[in-house]
PDB file of C-alpha atoms in Angstrom:
ATOM      1  CA  LYS A   1      61.627 124.428  62.064  1.00 58.00           C
ATOM      2  CA  VAL A   2      63.275 127.446  63.857  1.00 57.00           C
ATOM      3  CA  GLN A   3      60.381 127.374  66.396  1.00 59.00           C
ATOM      4  CA  LYS A   4      60.823 123.617  67.013  1.00 60.00           C
ATOM      5  CA  LEU A   5      64.593 123.996  67.426  1.00 57.00           C
ATOM      6  CA  PHE A   6      64.003 126.315  70.348  1.00 58.00           C
ATOM      7  CA  PHE A   7      61.815 123.848  72.284  1.00 61.00           C
ATOM      8  CA  GLU A   8      63.060 120.373  70.862  1.00 65.00           C
ATOM      9  CA  PRO A   9      66.516 120.727  69.694  1.00 62.00           C
ATOM     10  CA  THR A  10      68.441 118.073  67.956  1.00 67.00           C
ATOM     11  CA  ILE A  11      71.738 118.163  66.291  1.00 61.00           C
ATOM     12  CA  ASP A  12      70.197 117.335  63.000  1.00 70.00           C
ATOM     13  CA  LEU A  13      67.609 119.969  63.225  1.00 65.00           C
ATOM     14  CA  TYR A  14      70.321 122.509  64.355  1.00 66.00           C
ATOM     15  CA  ASN A  15      72.363 121.767  61.279  1.00 68.00           C
ATOM     16  CA  GLU A  16      69.486 122.064  58.985  1.00 68.00           C
ATOM     17  CA  VAL A  17      68.236 125.432  60.291  1.00 63.00           C
ATOM     18  CA  VAL A  18      71.648 127.049  60.814  1.00 61.00           C
ATOM     19  CA  GLY A  19      72.734 125.646  57.467  1.00 60.00           C
ATOM     20  CA  ASN A  20      69.949 127.321  55.706  1.00 61.00           C
ATOM     21  CA  TYR A  21      70.290 130.469  57.934  1.00 54.00           C
ATOM     22  CA  GLU A  22      71.043 132.882  55.109  1.00 51.00           C
ATOM     23  CA  PHE A  23      68.464 131.582  52.780  1.00 48.00           C
ATOM     24  CA  ASP A  24      65.698 131.579  55.489  1.00 52.00           C
ATOM     25  CA  LEU A  25      66.256 134.973  56.630  1.00 49.00           C
ATOM     26  CA  SER A  26      66.447 136.387  52.972  1.00 52.00           C
ATOM     27  CA  SER A  27      62.746 136.387  52.868  1.00 55.00           C
ATOM     28  CA  ASP A  28      60.769 139.518  53.077  1.00 61.00           C
ATOM     29  CA  ILE A  29      60.223 139.686  56.811  1.00 62.00           C
ATOM     30  CA  SER A  30      60.336 142.562  59.207  1.00 69.00           C
ATOM     31  CA  GLU A  31      63.637 143.806  60.622  1.00 72.00           C
ATOM     32  CA  ASP A  32      62.413 143.222  64.128  1.00 71.00           C
ATOM     33  CA  LEU A  33      61.472 139.644  63.512  1.00 66.00           C
ATOM     34  CA  LYS A  34      64.731 138.991  61.675  1.00 67.00           C
ATOM     35  CA  LYS A  35      66.721 140.318  64.742  1.00 71.00           C
ATOM     36  CA  ASP A  36      64.673 138.226  67.058  1.00 70.00           C
ATOM     37  CA  ILE A  37      65.289 135.039  65.023  1.00 67.00           C
ATOM     38  CA  GLU A  38      69.035 135.819  64.904  1.00 69.00           C
ATOM     39  CA  SER A  39      69.269 136.273  68.618  1.00 71.00           C
ATOM     40  CA  LYS A  40      67.459 133.083  69.280  1.00 67.00           C
ATOM     41  CA  LEU A  41      69.666 131.205  66.864  1.00 65.00           C
ATOM     42  CA  ARG A  42      72.654 132.533  68.608  1.00 69.00           C
ATOM     43  CA  ASP A  43      71.336 131.376  71.868  1.00 69.00           C
ATOM     44  CA  VAL A  44      70.701 127.901  70.393  1.00 63.00           C
ATOM     45  CA  LYS A  45      74.035 127.802  68.879  1.00 64.00           C
ATOM     46  CA  ASN A  46      75.824 128.579  72.180  1.00 67.00           C
ATOM     47  CA  SER A  47      73.856 126.018  73.920  1.00 63.00           C
ATOM     48  CA  PHE A  48      74.933 123.411  71.435  1.00 57.00           C
ATOM     49  CA  THR A  49      78.623 124.533  71.636  1.00 56.00           C
ATOM     50  CA  ILE A  50      78.480 124.113  75.424  1.00 51.00           C
ATOM     51  CA  ILE A  51      76.832 120.608  75.132  1.00 51.00           C
ATOM     52  CA  GLN A  52      79.499 119.522  72.537  1.00 53.00           C
ATOM     53  CA  GLU A  53      82.210 120.713  74.797  1.00 50.00           C
ATOM     54  CA  LEU A  54      80.885 118.626  77.718  1.00 49.00           C
ATOM     55  CA  THR A  55      80.419 115.592  75.714  1.00 51.00           C
ATOM     56  CA  GLN A  56      83.873 115.502  74.213  1.00 53.00           C
ATOM     57  CA  GLU A  57      86.179 112.780  75.448  1.00 53.00           C
ATOM     58  CA  GLN A  58      87.733 114.004  78.754  1.00 51.00           C
ATOM     59  CA  PRO A  59      91.262 113.314  79.688  1.00 49.00           C
ATOM     60  CA  ILE A  60      91.629 110.114  81.665  1.00 49.00           C
ATOM     61  CA  VAL A  61      92.851 110.771  85.219  1.00 42.00           C
ATOM     62  CA  GLU A  62      94.931 107.922  86.430  1.00 46.00           C
ATOM     63  CA  GLU A  63      93.753 106.648  89.901  1.00 44.00           C
ATOM     64  CA  THR A  64      96.141 107.616  92.600  1.00 40.00           C
ATOM     65  CA  GLN A  65      97.696 104.489  93.934  1.00 43.00           C
ATOM     66  CA  ASP A  66      96.513 103.736  97.556  1.00 45.00           C
ATOM     67  CA  ILE A  67      99.686 103.812  99.637  1.00 46.00           C
ATOM     68  CA  ASN A  68      98.073 100.927 101.650  1.00 49.00           C
ATOM     69  CA  LYS A  69      97.947  98.646  98.602  1.00 77.00           C
ATOM     70  CA  THR A  70     100.619  96.084  98.813  1.00 80.00           C
ATOM     71  CA  GLY A  71     100.127  93.592  96.034  1.00 89.00           C
ATOM     72  CA  ILE A  72      99.639  90.666  98.264  1.00 96.00           C
ATOM     73  CA  LYS A  73      97.824  87.888  96.458  1.00 96.00           C
ATOM     74  CA  LYS A  74      98.049  84.909  98.603  1.00 98.00           C
ATOM     75  CA  ILE A  75      99.010  84.034 102.228  1.00 98.00           C
ATOM     76  CA  ILE A  76     100.351  80.561 102.981  1.00 98.00           C
ATOM     77  CA  SER A  77     101.536  78.688 106.082  1.00 98.00           C
ATOM     78  CA  GLY A  78     102.142  75.198 107.548  1.00 97.00           C
ATOM     79  CA  GLY A  79      98.888  75.316 109.421  1.00 97.00           C
ATOM     80  CA  GLN A  80     100.123  74.764 112.910  1.00 96.00           C
ATOM     81  CA  THR A  81      98.195  76.241 115.854  1.00 96.00           C
ATOM     82  CA  GLY A  82      99.331  79.722 116.579  1.00 97.00           C
ATOM     83  CA  GLY A  83     101.030  82.015 114.229  1.00 97.00           C
ATOM     84  CA  ASP A  84     100.392  79.677 111.246  1.00 97.00           C
ATOM     85  CA  LEU A  85      96.620  79.590 111.731  1.00 98.00           C
ATOM     86  CA  GLY A  86      96.410  83.184 112.723  1.00 98.00           C
ATOM     87  CA  GLY A  87      97.916  84.347 109.471  1.00 98.00           C
ATOM     88  CA  LEU A  88      95.467  82.099 107.437  1.00 98.00           C
ATOM     89  CA  GLU A  89      92.446  83.477 109.553  1.00 98.00           C
ATOM     90  CA  GLY A  90      93.431  86.997 108.873  1.00 98.00           C
ATOM     91  CA  ALA A  91      93.741  86.447 105.228  1.00 97.00           C
ATOM     92  CA  ARG A  92      90.396  84.715 104.936  1.00 97.00           C
ATOM     93  CA  LEU A  93      88.728  87.602 106.649  1.00 96.00           C
ATOM     94  CA  LEU A  94      90.247  89.984 103.990  1.00 96.00           C
ATOM     95  CA  ASN A  95      89.283  87.535 101.151  1.00 96.00           C
ATOM     96  CA  ILE A  96      92.967  87.033 100.344  1.00 97.00           C
ATOM     97  CA  GLU A  97      93.766  83.479  98.809  1.00 97.00           C
ATOM     98  CA  THR A  98      95.226  81.051 101.329  1.00 98.00           C
ATOM     99  CA  GLY A  99      97.213  77.895 100.916  1.00 98.00           C
ATOM    100  CA  GLY A 100     100.389  76.155 101.770  1.00 98.00           C
ATOM    101  CA  THR A 101     101.978  72.903 102.629  1.00 98.00           C
ATOM    102  CA  ALA A 102     100.878  71.072 105.802  1.00 97.00           C
ATOM    103  CA  PRO A 103     102.662  68.171 107.513  1.00 96.00           C
ATOM    104  CA  PRO A 104     101.967  64.626 106.697  1.00 96.00           C
ATOM    105  CA  ASN A 105      98.502  63.741 107.754  1.00 96.00           C
ATOM    106  CA  PHE A 106      97.722  67.401 108.159  1.00 97.00           C
ATOM    107  CA  ILE A 107      99.044  67.485 111.651  1.00 95.00           C
ATOM    108  CA  SER A 108      98.227  70.603 113.665  1.00 95.00           C
ATOM    109  CA  GLY A 109      98.582  70.823 117.440  1.00 90.00           C
ATOM    110  CA  ASN A 110      99.507  67.302 117.779  1.00 87.00           C
ATOM    111  CA  LYS A 111      96.456  65.937 115.981  1.00 94.00           C
ATOM    112  CA  SER A 112      95.185  65.691 112.350  1.00 96.00           C
ATOM    113  CA  GLU A 113      93.299  68.818 111.185  1.00 96.00           C
ATOM    114  CA  LYS A 114      92.710  67.605 107.637  1.00 96.00           C
ATOM    115  CA  GLU A 115      89.286  69.279 107.056  1.00 97.00           C
ATOM    116  CA  LEU A 116      90.379  72.479 108.642  1.00 97.00           C
ATOM    117  CA  LEU A 117      93.636  72.825 106.846  1.00 97.00           C
ATOM    118  CA  GLN A 118      92.219  71.778 103.422  1.00 97.00           C
ATOM    119  CA  GLY A 119      89.509  74.326 104.039  1.00 97.00           C
ATOM    120  CA  TYR A 120      92.414  76.959 103.924  1.00 98.00           C
ATOM    121  CA  GLY A 121      93.719  75.474 100.692  1.00 98.00           C
ATOM    122  CA  LEU A 122      96.635  73.545 102.335  1.00 98.00           C
ATOM    123  CA  VAL A 123      97.886  70.430 100.625  1.00 98.00           C
ATOM    124  CA  GLU A 124      99.578  67.465 102.490  1.00 97.00           C
ATOM    125  CA  GLY A 125     103.321  67.415 102.470  1.00 97.00           C
ATOM    126  CA  GLU A 126     105.553  64.385 101.907  1.00 96.00           C
ATOM    127  CA  GLN A 127     106.567  61.935 104.504  1.00 96.00           C
ATOM    128  CA  ASP A 128     108.936  63.448 106.850  1.00 95.00           C
ATOM    129  CA  PRO A 129     110.529  61.501 109.945  1.00 95.00           C
ATOM    130  CA  THR A 130     110.819  65.079 111.627  1.00 94.00           C
ATOM    131  CA  THR A 131     107.040  65.775 110.714  1.00 94.00           C
ATOM    132  CA  TYR A 132     107.561  69.509 110.092  1.00 95.00           C
ATOM    133  CA  THR A 133     111.017  70.171 108.462  1.00 97.00           C
ATOM    134  CA  LYS A 134     110.097  69.403 104.796  1.00 97.00           C
ATOM    135  CA  ARG A 135     106.809  71.270 104.944  1.00 97.00           C
ATOM    136  CA  THR A 136     108.415  74.333 106.525  1.00 97.00           C
ATOM    137  CA  MET A 137     111.224  74.546 103.907  1.00 98.00           C
ATOM    138  CA  LYS A 138     108.598  74.020 101.174  1.00 98.00           C
ATOM    139  CA  ASN A 139     106.474  76.885 102.309  1.00 98.00           C
ATOM    140  CA  VAL A 140     109.585  79.055 102.349  1.00 98.00           C
ATOM    141  CA  ASP A 141     110.563  77.793  98.828  1.00 98.00           C
ATOM    142  CA  ASP A 142     107.005  78.565  97.462  1.00 98.00           C
ATOM    143  CA  SER A 143     106.724  82.141  98.789  1.00 98.00           C
ATOM    144  CA  ASP A 144     108.206  85.452  97.895  1.00 98.00           C
ATOM    145  CA  GLY A 145     109.046  86.118 101.637  1.00 98.00           C
ATOM    146  CA  THR A 146     108.451  84.943 105.035  1.00 98.00           C
ATOM    147  CA  VAL A 147     107.305  86.815 108.185  1.00 98.00           C
ATOM    148  CA  ALA A 148     108.291  85.145 111.584  1.00 98.00           C
ATOM    149  CA  ILE A 149     106.410  86.227 114.765  1.00 97.00           C
ATOM    150  CA  LEU A 150     109.024  85.390 117.276  1.00 97.00           C
ATOM    151  CA  TRP A 151     108.334  86.196 121.006  1.00 97.00           C
ATOM    152  CA  GLY A 152     110.859  83.910 122.512  1.00 94.00           C
ATOM    153  CA  THR A 153     112.999  80.825 121.856  1.00 92.00           C
ATOM    154  CA  SER A 154     111.631  78.423 119.389  1.00 92.00           C
ATOM    155  CA  VAL A 155     113.456  75.663 117.543  1.00 94.00           C
ATOM    156  CA  GLY A 156     110.942  75.463 114.479  1.00 94.00           C
ATOM    157  CA  THR A 157     110.610  79.442 113.975  1.00 96.00           C
ATOM    158  CA  GLY A 158     114.322  79.782 114.662  1.00 96.00           C
ATOM    159  CA  LYS A 159     115.356  77.270 112.030  1.00 97.00           C
ATOM    160  CA  THR A 160     112.699  78.735 109.526  1.00 97.00           C
ATOM    161  CA  ILE A 161     114.428  82.075 109.904  1.00 97.00           C
ATOM    162  CA  GLY A 162     117.704  80.338 109.196  1.00 97.00           C
ATOM    163  CA  TYR A 163     116.438  78.573 106.153  1.00 98.00           C
ATOM    164  CA  ALA A 164     114.994  81.657 104.792  1.00 98.00           C
ATOM    165  CA  GLN A 165     118.404  83.288 105.213  1.00 97.00           C
ATOM    166  CA  THR A 166     120.743  80.569 104.105  1.00 97.00           C
ATOM    167  CA  LYS A 167     118.682  77.876 102.321  1.00 97.00           C
ATOM    168  CA  LYS A 168     119.962  75.607 104.982  1.00 97.00           C
ATOM    169  CA  TRP A 169     118.000  73.897 107.709  1.00 97.00           C
ATOM    170  CA  GLN A 170     119.790  75.590 110.647  1.00 97.00           C
ATOM    171  CA  TYR A 171     119.465  78.304 113.039  1.00 94.00           C
ATOM    172  CA  GLY A 172     119.689  81.971 111.903  1.00 91.00           C
ATOM    173  CA  ASP A 173     120.539  85.025 113.755  1.00 93.00           C
ATOM    174  CA  ASN A 174     116.818  85.797 114.472  1.00 95.00           C
ATOM    175  CA  LYS A 175     117.133  89.071 112.458  1.00 95.00           C
ATOM    176  CA  SER A 176     115.200  90.418 109.414  1.00 97.00           C
ATOM    177  CA  LYS A 177     117.136  90.090 106.208  1.00 97.00           C
ATOM    178  CA  ASN A 178     116.161  91.040 102.645  1.00 97.00           C
ATOM    179  CA  ASN A 179     119.104  89.778 100.632  1.00 95.00           C
ATOM    180  CA  GLY A 180     119.428  86.003 101.769  1.00 96.00           C
ATOM    181  CA  TYR A 181     117.800  82.994 100.031  1.00 98.00           C
ATOM    182  CA  LYS A 182     114.427  84.521 100.600  1.00 98.00           C
ATOM    183  CA  PRO A 183     113.437  87.703 102.409  1.00 98.00           C
ATOM    184  CA  VAL A 184     112.491  87.323 105.885  1.00 98.00           C
ATOM    185  CA  LEU A 185     110.956  89.579 108.510  1.00 98.00           C
ATOM    186  CA  VAL A 186     111.413  88.844 112.153  1.00 98.00           C
ATOM    187  CA  ILE A 187     108.629  90.632 114.246  1.00 98.00           C
ATOM    188  CA  THR A 188     109.373  90.584 118.051  1.00 97.00           C
ATOM    189  CA  SER A 189     106.799  93.385 118.956  1.00 97.00           C
ATOM    190  CA  LYS A 190     103.546  92.614 120.770  1.00 97.00           C
ATOM    191  CA  ASP A 191     101.978  95.797 119.475  1.00 98.00           C
ATOM    192  CA  VAL A 192      99.641  95.091 116.490  1.00 98.00           C
ATOM    193  CA  ASP A 193      99.996  98.511 114.925  1.00 97.00           C
ATOM    194  CA  ILE A 194     103.895  98.366 115.120  1.00 98.00           C
ATOM    195  CA  ALA A 195     103.962  94.908 113.725  1.00 98.00           C
ATOM    196  CA  ALA A 196     101.472  95.536 111.000  1.00 98.00           C
ATOM    197  CA  GLN A 197     103.434  98.543 109.849  1.00 97.00           C
ATOM    198  CA  GLU A 198     106.625  96.515 109.819  1.00 98.00           C
ATOM    199  CA  LEU A 199     105.089  93.977 107.825  1.00 98.00           C
ATOM    200  CA  LYS A 200     103.510  96.284 105.307  1.00 97.00           C
ATOM    201  CA  ASP A 201     106.909  97.907 104.795  1.00 97.00           C
ATOM    202  CA  PHE A 202     108.632  94.605 104.275  1.00 98.00           C
ATOM    203  CA  VAL A 203     106.044  93.494 101.670  1.00 97.00           C
ATOM    204  CA  LEU A 204     106.356  96.710  99.783  1.00 96.00           C
ATOM    205  CA  LYS A 205     110.029  96.794  99.801  1.00 96.00           C
ATOM    206  CA  ASN A 206     110.574  93.225  98.511  1.00 97.00           C
ATOM    207  CA  ASN A 207     107.568  93.104  96.147  1.00 96.00           C
ATOM    208  CA  ILE A 208     105.905  90.269  97.834  1.00 97.00           C
ATOM    209  CA  GLN A 209     103.014  88.546  96.365  1.00 97.00           C
ATOM    210  CA  ILE A 210     102.915  85.314  98.214  1.00 98.00           C
ATOM    211  CA  LEU A 211     103.681  85.682 101.841  1.00 98.00           C
ATOM    212  CA  ASN A 212     104.560  82.717 104.182  1.00 98.00           C
ATOM    213  CA  ILE A 213     103.649  83.072 107.714  1.00 98.00           C
ATOM    214  CA  ALA A 214     105.536  81.427 110.715  1.00 97.00           C
ATOM    215  CA  GLY A 215     105.556  81.655 114.369  1.00 96.00           C
ATOM    216  CA  HIS A 216     105.172  79.905 117.742  1.00 96.00           C
ATOM    217  CA  ARG A 217     102.602  77.506 118.488  1.00 95.00           C
ATOM    218  CA  GLU A 218      99.635  78.890 120.592  1.00 95.00           C
ATOM    219  CA  VAL A 219     100.417  76.353 123.390  1.00 95.00           C
ATOM    220  CA  SER A 220     103.861  77.915 123.912  1.00 94.00           C
ATOM    221  CA  GLN A 221     102.885  81.656 123.398  1.00 96.00           C
ATOM    222  CA  LYS A 222      99.226  82.246 124.277  1.00 96.00           C
ATOM    223  CA  GLY A 223      97.413  84.894 122.141  1.00 97.00           C
ATOM    224  CA  ILE A 224      99.787  84.594 119.189  1.00 97.00           C
ATOM    225  CA  GLN A 225      97.107  83.135 116.943  1.00 98.00           C
ATOM    226  CA  ASP A 226      94.872  86.048 117.519  1.00 98.00           C
ATOM    227  CA  PHE A 227      97.692  88.605 117.497  1.00 98.00           C
ATOM    228  CA  THR A 228      98.859  87.290 114.047  1.00 98.00           C
ATOM    229  CA  LYS A 229      95.431  87.387 112.716  1.00 98.00           C
ATOM    230  CA  LYS A 230      94.987  91.106 113.723  1.00 98.00           C
ATOM    231  CA  VAL A 231      98.499  92.083 112.241  1.00 98.00           C
ATOM    232  CA  ILE A 232      97.534  90.630 108.971  1.00 98.00           C
ATOM    233  CA  GLN A 233      94.171  92.326 108.934  1.00 97.00           C
ATOM    234  CA  LYS A 234      95.709  95.723 109.816  1.00 97.00           C
ATOM    235  CA  ALA A 235      98.663  95.456 107.395  1.00 97.00           C
ATOM    236  CA  PHE A 236      96.486  94.550 104.256  1.00 96.00           C
ATOM    237  CA  GLU A 237      93.095  95.995 105.188  1.00 91.00           C
ATOM    238  CA  ASN A 238      93.128  98.285 102.104  1.00 78.00           C
ATOM    239  CA  ASN A 239      94.848  95.628  99.764  1.00 66.00           C
ATOM    240  CA  ASP A 240      91.916  95.503  97.277  1.00 56.00           C
TER     241      ASP A 240
END
């Protein structure tokens, strides 16, 4: 058994051999053989001690929080061409859930885009003589905060900012505000990196999980849809 322990060690065999150590070595054997066995048993014991130490439960080291993780779970918008769609496109590329409330008949770019918008999880808003007002307010209401991409004068985006600040459908001061009706970030930069950092800081500061996107139509500000998509991607690329 001692010899087997040297070449095929197991816990049970170790306990059996070492437990009978005094008895086994009390036999009439030469001193040299006794010392050799003792030496080998010490080696085996030491090896088992090392194995047991390695297999003991190790302390759990908490994963360091990635500073880029923001907690964003969903991105919504009204589905208009431009900033609205850009936000949804960016979220889809990052596998972030999308949704929102669209105008009656799923109007986008002055025509119905029912299939496109439903594909992003949007639902049709209630009838509205102004087409866009009710669905815009609903998206602000349903979110934890709104980001408005504002590159110039815009009635719709301007009043979206005002509603987020005051809960009234009126123009705001076109400035970011965290302590109004709902937090709102106004981005005027056309630099993707700058805008993405502003957005990330805004989301983290306000613990936003559902983010509403607002901005100009593509027809009034060329390139804003692609810009918004890139900003979303840059801001939340390490969100998982």
